[in-house]
């Protein structure tokens, strides 16, 4: 017989994952606020645009991470009533991590080509 019950240890691990996602989201929100405030202090239009776009991207990542955290909280509150809720939470986590990966790849390419342009000038 196969059991769909979550053990206490698994429940604790999923809850700690939820807490980590929530904390990362708050840090991303804080970083986006700092970048937005810093954009107002810049004088060069190019630096303002780059900092504002970075702030928006970090804010969107914060929303995705917080949404995944809420999905895990909902799945832990329902426990056995809706076992498919954990799959929705994992889908939200995958969406957050893939967004994070694409943004990190974009930042790497931007810094790589920026360093390459500095070497050529």
Short mmCIF file of N, CA and C in Angstrom, two decimals:
data_model
loop_
_atom_site.label_atom_id
_atom_site.label_comp_id
_atom_site.label_asym_id
_atom_site.label_seq_id
_atom_site.Cartn_x
_atom_site.Cartn_y
_atom_site.Cartn_z
N UNK A 1 0.83 -1.18 0.00
CA UNK A 1 0.00 0.00 0.00
C UNK A 1 0.88 1.24 0.00
N UNK A 2 0.53 2.14 -0.86
CA UNK A 2 1.30 3.37 -0.99
C UNK A 2 0.63 4.47 -0.18
N UNK A 3 1.41 5.21 0.58
CA UNK A 3 0.86 6.26 1.42
C UNK A 3 1.22 7.63 0.85
N UNK A 4 0.24 8.52 0.84
CA UNK A 4 0.46 9.88 0.38
C UNK A 4 0.73 10.83 1.53
N UNK A 5 0.85 10.30 2.74
CA UNK A 5 1.06 11.14 3.91
C UNK A 5 2.47 11.70 3.91
N UNK A 6 2.58 12.91 4.41
CA UNK A 6 3.88 13.55 4.58
C UNK A 6 4.30 13.35 6.03
N UNK A 7 5.50 12.82 6.22
CA UNK A 7 5.98 12.60 7.58
C UNK A 7 6.33 13.94 8.23
N UNK A 8 6.54 13.91 9.52
CA UNK A 8 6.90 15.13 10.25
C UNK A 8 8.21 15.71 9.74
N UNK A 9 9.16 14.86 9.46
CA UNK A 9 10.47 15.32 8.96
C UNK A 9 10.32 15.95 7.57
N UNK A 10 9.53 15.34 6.71
CA UNK A 10 9.30 15.92 5.38
C UNK A 10 8.54 17.24 5.50
N UNK A 11 7.61 17.31 6.42
CA UNK A 11 6.87 18.55 6.64
C UNK A 11 7.81 19.66 7.09
N UNK A 12 8.74 19.33 8.00
CA UNK A 12 9.71 20.31 8.47
C UNK A 12 10.62 20.78 7.34
N UNK A 13 11.05 19.85 6.48
CA UNK A 13 11.92 20.23 5.36
C UNK A 13 11.19 21.13 4.37
N UNK A 14 9.95 20.79 4.06
CA UNK A 14 9.17 21.65 3.15
C UNK A 14 8.90 23.01 3.76
N UNK A 15 8.69 23.05 5.06
CA UNK A 15 8.47 24.33 5.72
C UNK A 15 9.73 25.17 5.74
N UNK A 16 10.89 24.53 5.90
CA UNK A 16 12.15 25.30 5.86
C UNK A 16 12.42 25.80 4.44
N UNK A 17 12.06 25.01 3.43
CA UNK A 17 12.19 25.48 2.05
C UNK A 17 11.28 26.68 1.82
N UNK A 18 10.08 26.64 2.35
CA UNK A 18 9.16 27.76 2.23
C UNK A 18 9.74 29.01 2.89
N UNK A 19 10.34 28.85 4.06
CA UNK A 19 10.92 29.98 4.77
C UNK A 19 12.10 30.57 4.01
N UNK A 20 12.93 29.70 3.42
CA UNK A 20 14.07 30.18 2.63
C UNK A 20 13.58 30.96 1.41
N UNK A 21 12.57 30.44 0.73
CA UNK A 21 12.01 31.15 -0.42
C UNK A 21 11.45 32.52 -0.02
N UNK A 22 10.78 32.56 1.11
CA UNK A 22 10.23 33.83 1.59
C UNK A 22 11.35 34.82 1.90
N UNK A 23 12.40 34.36 2.56
CA UNK A 23 13.51 35.25 2.91
C UNK A 23 14.25 35.74 1.67
N UNK A 24 14.45 34.87 0.70
CA UNK A 24 15.10 35.27 -0.55
C UNK A 24 14.24 36.31 -1.27
N UNK A 25 12.93 36.12 -1.24
CA UNK A 25 12.03 37.08 -1.88
C UNK A 25 12.12 38.44 -1.22
N UNK A 26 12.16 38.47 0.11
CA UNK A 26 12.27 39.75 0.79
C UNK A 26 13.60 40.43 0.47
N UNK A 27 14.67 39.65 0.37
CA UNK A 27 15.96 40.22 -0.02
C UNK A 27 15.92 40.78 -1.45
N UNK A 28 15.24 40.08 -2.35
CA UNK A 28 15.10 40.58 -3.72
C UNK A 28 14.27 41.86 -3.76
N UNK A 29 13.22 41.93 -2.94
CA UNK A 29 12.43 43.16 -2.87
C UNK A 29 13.28 44.31 -2.33
N UNK A 30 14.08 44.03 -1.31
CA UNK A 30 14.96 45.05 -0.73
C UNK A 30 15.99 45.52 -1.75
N UNK A 31 16.58 44.58 -2.48
CA UNK A 31 17.56 44.92 -3.50
C UNK A 31 16.94 45.75 -4.62
N UNK A 32 15.72 45.42 -5.01
CA UNK A 32 15.07 46.20 -6.06
C UNK A 32 14.77 47.61 -5.57
N UNK A 33 14.42 47.76 -4.31
CA UNK A 33 14.19 49.09 -3.75
C UNK A 33 15.46 49.92 -3.71
N UNK A 34 16.56 49.30 -3.32
CA UNK A 34 17.84 50.00 -3.27
C UNK A 34 18.27 50.42 -4.68
N UNK A 35 18.10 49.52 -5.65
CA UNK A 35 18.46 49.86 -7.03
C UNK A 35 17.57 50.98 -7.59
N UNK A 36 16.29 50.95 -7.24
CA UNK A 36 15.39 52.01 -7.69
C UNK A 36 15.79 53.34 -7.09
N UNK A 37 16.10 53.36 -5.81
CA UNK A 37 16.54 54.59 -5.16
C UNK A 37 17.86 55.07 -5.76
N UNK A 38 18.78 54.14 -6.03
CA UNK A 38 20.06 54.50 -6.64
C UNK A 38 19.90 55.04 -8.05
N UNK A 39 18.89 54.59 -8.76
CA UNK A 39 18.67 55.08 -10.12
C UNK A 39 18.30 56.56 -10.11
N UNK A 40 17.62 57.01 -9.06
CA UNK A 40 17.27 58.42 -8.98
C UNK A 40 18.49 59.31 -8.72
N UNK A 41 19.54 58.73 -8.19
CA UNK A 41 20.73 59.51 -7.87
C UNK A 41 21.75 59.56 -9.02
N UNK A 42 21.53 58.79 -10.06
CA UNK A 42 22.44 58.74 -11.20
C UNK A 42 22.19 59.93 -12.12
N UNK A 43 23.24 60.32 -12.84
CA UNK A 43 23.11 61.42 -13.80
C UNK A 43 23.15 60.93 -15.23
N UNK A 44 23.88 59.86 -15.50
CA UNK A 44 24.00 59.35 -16.87
C UNK A 44 22.76 58.53 -17.22
N UNK A 45 22.12 58.82 -18.37
CA UNK A 45 20.90 58.09 -18.73
C UNK A 45 21.11 56.59 -18.89
N UNK A 46 22.25 56.17 -19.40
CA UNK A 46 22.51 54.74 -19.58
C UNK A 46 22.55 54.00 -18.26
N UNK A 47 23.18 54.62 -17.25
CA UNK A 47 23.24 53.99 -15.93
C UNK A 47 21.87 53.94 -15.28
N UNK A 48 21.07 54.97 -15.52
CA UNK A 48 19.71 54.99 -14.95
C UNK A 48 18.88 53.85 -15.53
N UNK A 49 18.97 53.66 -16.83
CA UNK A 49 18.18 52.62 -17.49
C UNK A 49 18.62 51.24 -17.01
N UNK A 50 19.91 50.99 -16.95
CA UNK A 50 20.40 49.68 -16.52
C UNK A 50 19.99 49.40 -15.08
N UNK A 51 20.09 50.41 -14.21
CA UNK A 51 19.72 50.19 -12.82
C UNK A 51 18.21 50.01 -12.67
N UNK A 52 17.43 50.74 -13.44
CA UNK A 52 15.97 50.60 -13.36
C UNK A 52 15.52 49.25 -13.89
N UNK A 53 16.11 48.79 -14.98
CA UNK A 53 15.76 47.47 -15.52
C UNK A 53 16.15 46.37 -14.53
N UNK A 54 17.32 46.51 -13.91
CA UNK A 54 17.74 45.53 -12.90
C UNK A 54 16.77 45.52 -11.73
N UNK A 55 16.32 46.70 -11.31
CA UNK A 55 15.38 46.77 -10.20
C UNK A 55 14.07 46.07 -10.55
N UNK A 56 13.58 46.28 -11.76
CA UNK A 56 12.34 45.63 -12.18
C UNK A 56 12.51 44.11 -12.23
N UNK A 57 13.64 43.65 -12.76
CA UNK A 57 13.89 42.20 -12.83
C UNK A 57 13.95 41.57 -11.44
N UNK A 58 14.65 42.23 -10.51
CA UNK A 58 14.72 41.70 -9.15
C UNK A 58 13.36 41.73 -8.47
N UNK A 59 12.55 42.74 -8.77
CA UNK A 59 11.22 42.81 -8.20
C UNK A 59 10.35 41.66 -8.72
N UNK A 60 10.44 41.39 -10.01
CA UNK A 60 9.68 40.27 -10.60
C UNK A 60 10.14 38.94 -10.01
N UNK A 61 11.45 38.78 -9.83
CA UNK A 61 11.95 37.55 -9.19
C UNK A 61 11.43 37.43 -7.76
N UNK A 62 11.36 38.55 -7.05
CA UNK A 62 10.82 38.53 -5.70
C UNK A 62 9.37 38.09 -5.68
N UNK A 63 8.59 38.56 -6.66
CA UNK A 63 7.19 38.15 -6.75
C UNK A 63 7.09 36.65 -7.04
N UNK A 64 7.92 36.15 -7.96
CA UNK A 64 7.88 34.71 -8.28
C UNK A 64 8.28 33.87 -7.07
N UNK A 65 9.32 34.29 -6.36
CA UNK A 65 9.76 33.54 -5.18
C UNK A 65 8.73 33.56 -4.07
N UNK A 66 8.11 34.71 -3.86
CA UNK A 66 7.09 34.80 -2.82
C UNK A 66 5.86 33.98 -3.19
N UNK A 67 5.53 33.96 -4.48
CA UNK A 67 4.41 33.12 -4.94
C UNK A 67 4.69 31.65 -4.69
N UNK A 68 5.92 31.21 -4.94
CA UNK A 68 6.28 29.82 -4.66
C UNK A 68 6.21 29.53 -3.17
N UNK A 69 6.63 30.50 -2.36
CA UNK A 69 6.55 30.33 -0.91
C UNK A 69 5.10 30.18 -0.45
N UNK A 70 4.21 30.98 -1.03
CA UNK A 70 2.79 30.86 -0.67
C UNK A 70 2.20 29.53 -1.12
N UNK A 71 2.66 29.03 -2.27
CA UNK A 71 2.18 27.73 -2.74
C UNK A 71 2.60 26.61 -1.80
N UNK A 72 3.84 26.69 -1.29
CA UNK A 72 4.28 25.67 -0.34
C UNK A 72 3.51 25.79 0.97
N UNK A 73 3.22 27.02 1.40
CA UNK A 73 2.46 27.17 2.64
C UNK A 73 1.07 26.57 2.47
N UNK A 74 0.45 26.81 1.31
CA UNK A 74 -0.89 26.26 1.06
C UNK A 74 -0.83 24.73 1.01
N UNK A 75 0.20 24.17 0.39
CA UNK A 75 0.29 22.71 0.30
C UNK A 75 0.52 22.09 1.67
N UNK A 76 1.26 22.78 2.54
CA UNK A 76 1.48 22.24 3.88
C UNK A 76 0.24 22.39 4.75
N UNK A 77 -0.56 23.40 4.50
CA UNK A 77 -1.78 23.58 5.29
C UNK A 77 -2.84 22.55 4.90
N UNK A 78 -2.88 22.19 3.61
CA UNK A 78 -3.88 21.23 3.15
C UNK A 78 -3.51 19.80 3.48
N UNK A 79 -2.21 19.52 3.54
CA UNK A 79 -1.64 18.20 3.76
C UNK A 79 -2.29 17.14 2.88
N UNK A 80 -3.14 16.30 3.43
CA UNK A 80 -3.66 15.17 2.65
C UNK A 80 -4.92 15.51 1.86
N UNK A 81 -5.52 16.64 2.08
CA UNK A 81 -6.78 16.95 1.41
C UNK A 81 -6.61 17.14 -0.08
N UNK A 82 -5.46 17.68 -0.48
CA UNK A 82 -5.20 17.90 -1.90
C UNK A 82 -3.73 17.59 -2.18
N UNK A 83 -3.39 16.33 -2.46
CA UNK A 83 -1.97 15.98 -2.65
C UNK A 83 -1.36 16.60 -3.90
N UNK A 84 -2.19 17.04 -4.85
CA UNK A 84 -1.64 17.65 -6.06
C UNK A 84 -1.15 19.07 -5.82
N UNK A 85 -1.50 19.66 -4.68
CA UNK A 85 -1.06 21.03 -4.39
C UNK A 85 0.46 21.11 -4.31
N UNK A 86 1.11 20.05 -3.84
CA UNK A 86 2.58 20.05 -3.76
C UNK A 86 3.18 20.12 -5.16
N UNK A 87 2.50 19.54 -6.15
CA UNK A 87 2.99 19.63 -7.53
C UNK A 87 2.88 21.06 -8.06
N UNK A 88 1.82 21.75 -7.68
CA UNK A 88 1.70 23.16 -8.07
C UNK A 88 2.80 24.00 -7.42
N UNK A 89 3.10 23.69 -6.16
CA UNK A 89 4.17 24.42 -5.47
C UNK A 89 5.52 24.15 -6.13
N UNK A 90 5.76 22.91 -6.52
CA UNK A 90 7.01 22.58 -7.20
C UNK A 90 7.09 23.25 -8.57
N UNK A 91 5.95 23.37 -9.26
CA UNK A 91 5.93 24.07 -10.54
C UNK A 91 6.28 25.54 -10.35
N UNK A 92 5.73 26.16 -9.29
CA UNK A 92 6.07 27.56 -8.99
C UNK A 92 7.55 27.71 -8.65
N UNK A 93 8.09 26.74 -7.92
CA UNK A 93 9.52 26.77 -7.60
C UNK A 93 10.36 26.65 -8.85
N UNK A 94 9.97 25.76 -9.76
CA UNK A 94 10.71 25.60 -11.02
C UNK A 94 10.66 26.88 -11.84
N UNK A 95 9.51 27.53 -11.87
CA UNK A 95 9.36 28.78 -12.61
C UNK A 95 10.26 29.87 -12.02
N UNK A 96 10.32 29.96 -10.69
CA UNK A 96 11.19 30.93 -10.02
C UNK A 96 12.66 30.65 -10.33
N UNK A 97 13.06 29.38 -10.22
CA UNK A 97 14.46 29.05 -10.46
C UNK A 97 14.87 29.21 -11.92
N UNK A 98 13.96 28.93 -12.85
CA UNK A 98 14.30 29.14 -14.26
C UNK A 98 14.40 30.64 -14.56
N UNK A 99 13.53 31.45 -13.96
CA UNK A 99 13.64 32.90 -14.12
C UNK A 99 14.94 33.43 -13.55
N UNK A 100 15.33 32.92 -12.40
CA UNK A 100 16.59 33.30 -11.78
C UNK A 100 17.77 32.91 -12.66
N UNK A 101 17.70 31.72 -13.24
CA UNK A 101 18.78 31.26 -14.12
C UNK A 101 18.91 32.13 -15.36
N UNK A 102 17.79 32.48 -15.98
CA UNK A 102 17.84 33.32 -17.18
C UNK A 102 18.38 34.72 -16.87
N UNK A 103 17.97 35.27 -15.73
CA UNK A 103 18.46 36.60 -15.36
C UNK A 103 19.94 36.56 -15.04
N UNK A 104 20.39 35.53 -14.34
CA UNK A 104 21.83 35.40 -14.07
C UNK A 104 22.63 35.21 -15.35
N UNK A 105 22.10 34.45 -16.29
CA UNK A 105 22.77 34.29 -17.58
C UNK A 105 22.85 35.62 -18.31
N UNK A 106 21.76 36.38 -18.30
CA UNK A 106 21.76 37.69 -18.94
C UNK A 106 22.74 38.65 -18.30
N UNK A 107 22.81 38.64 -16.97
CA UNK A 107 23.77 39.50 -16.28
C UNK A 107 25.20 39.09 -16.58
N UNK A 108 25.45 37.79 -16.67
CA UNK A 108 26.79 37.31 -17.01
C UNK A 108 27.18 37.77 -18.41
N UNK A 109 26.27 37.60 -19.37
CA UNK A 109 26.57 38.02 -20.74
C UNK A 109 26.76 39.52 -20.84
N UNK A 110 25.96 40.28 -20.11
CA UNK A 110 26.11 41.73 -20.10
C UNK A 110 27.47 42.13 -19.55
N UNK A 111 27.88 41.51 -18.46
CA UNK A 111 29.18 41.85 -17.88
C UNK A 111 30.32 41.35 -18.76
N UNK A 112 30.15 40.19 -19.38
CA UNK A 112 31.20 39.66 -20.26
C UNK A 112 31.41 40.57 -21.45
N UNK A 113 30.32 40.95 -22.13
CA UNK A 113 30.46 41.81 -23.30
C UNK A 113 30.86 43.22 -22.91
N UNK A 114 30.47 43.66 -21.71
CA UNK A 114 30.92 44.97 -21.22
C UNK A 114 32.42 44.97 -20.97
N UNK A 115 32.94 43.89 -20.39
CA UNK A 115 34.39 43.79 -20.16
C UNK A 115 35.13 43.68 -21.49
N UNK A 116 34.55 42.95 -22.43
CA UNK A 116 35.16 42.81 -23.76
C UNK A 116 35.20 44.16 -24.46
N UNK A 117 34.14 44.95 -24.32
CA UNK A 117 34.11 46.28 -24.95
C UNK A 117 35.13 47.20 -24.31
N UNK A 118 35.34 47.07 -23.00
CA UNK A 118 36.36 47.89 -22.34
C UNK A 118 37.76 47.53 -22.83
N UNK A 119 38.00 46.26 -23.09
CA UNK A 119 39.31 45.84 -23.57
C UNK A 119 39.57 46.37 -24.98
N UNK A 120 38.53 46.46 -25.79
CA UNK A 120 38.70 46.94 -27.17
C UNK A 120 38.86 48.44 -27.25
N UNK A 121 38.39 49.17 -26.24
CA UNK A 121 38.48 50.63 -26.33
C UNK A 121 39.77 51.18 -25.79
#
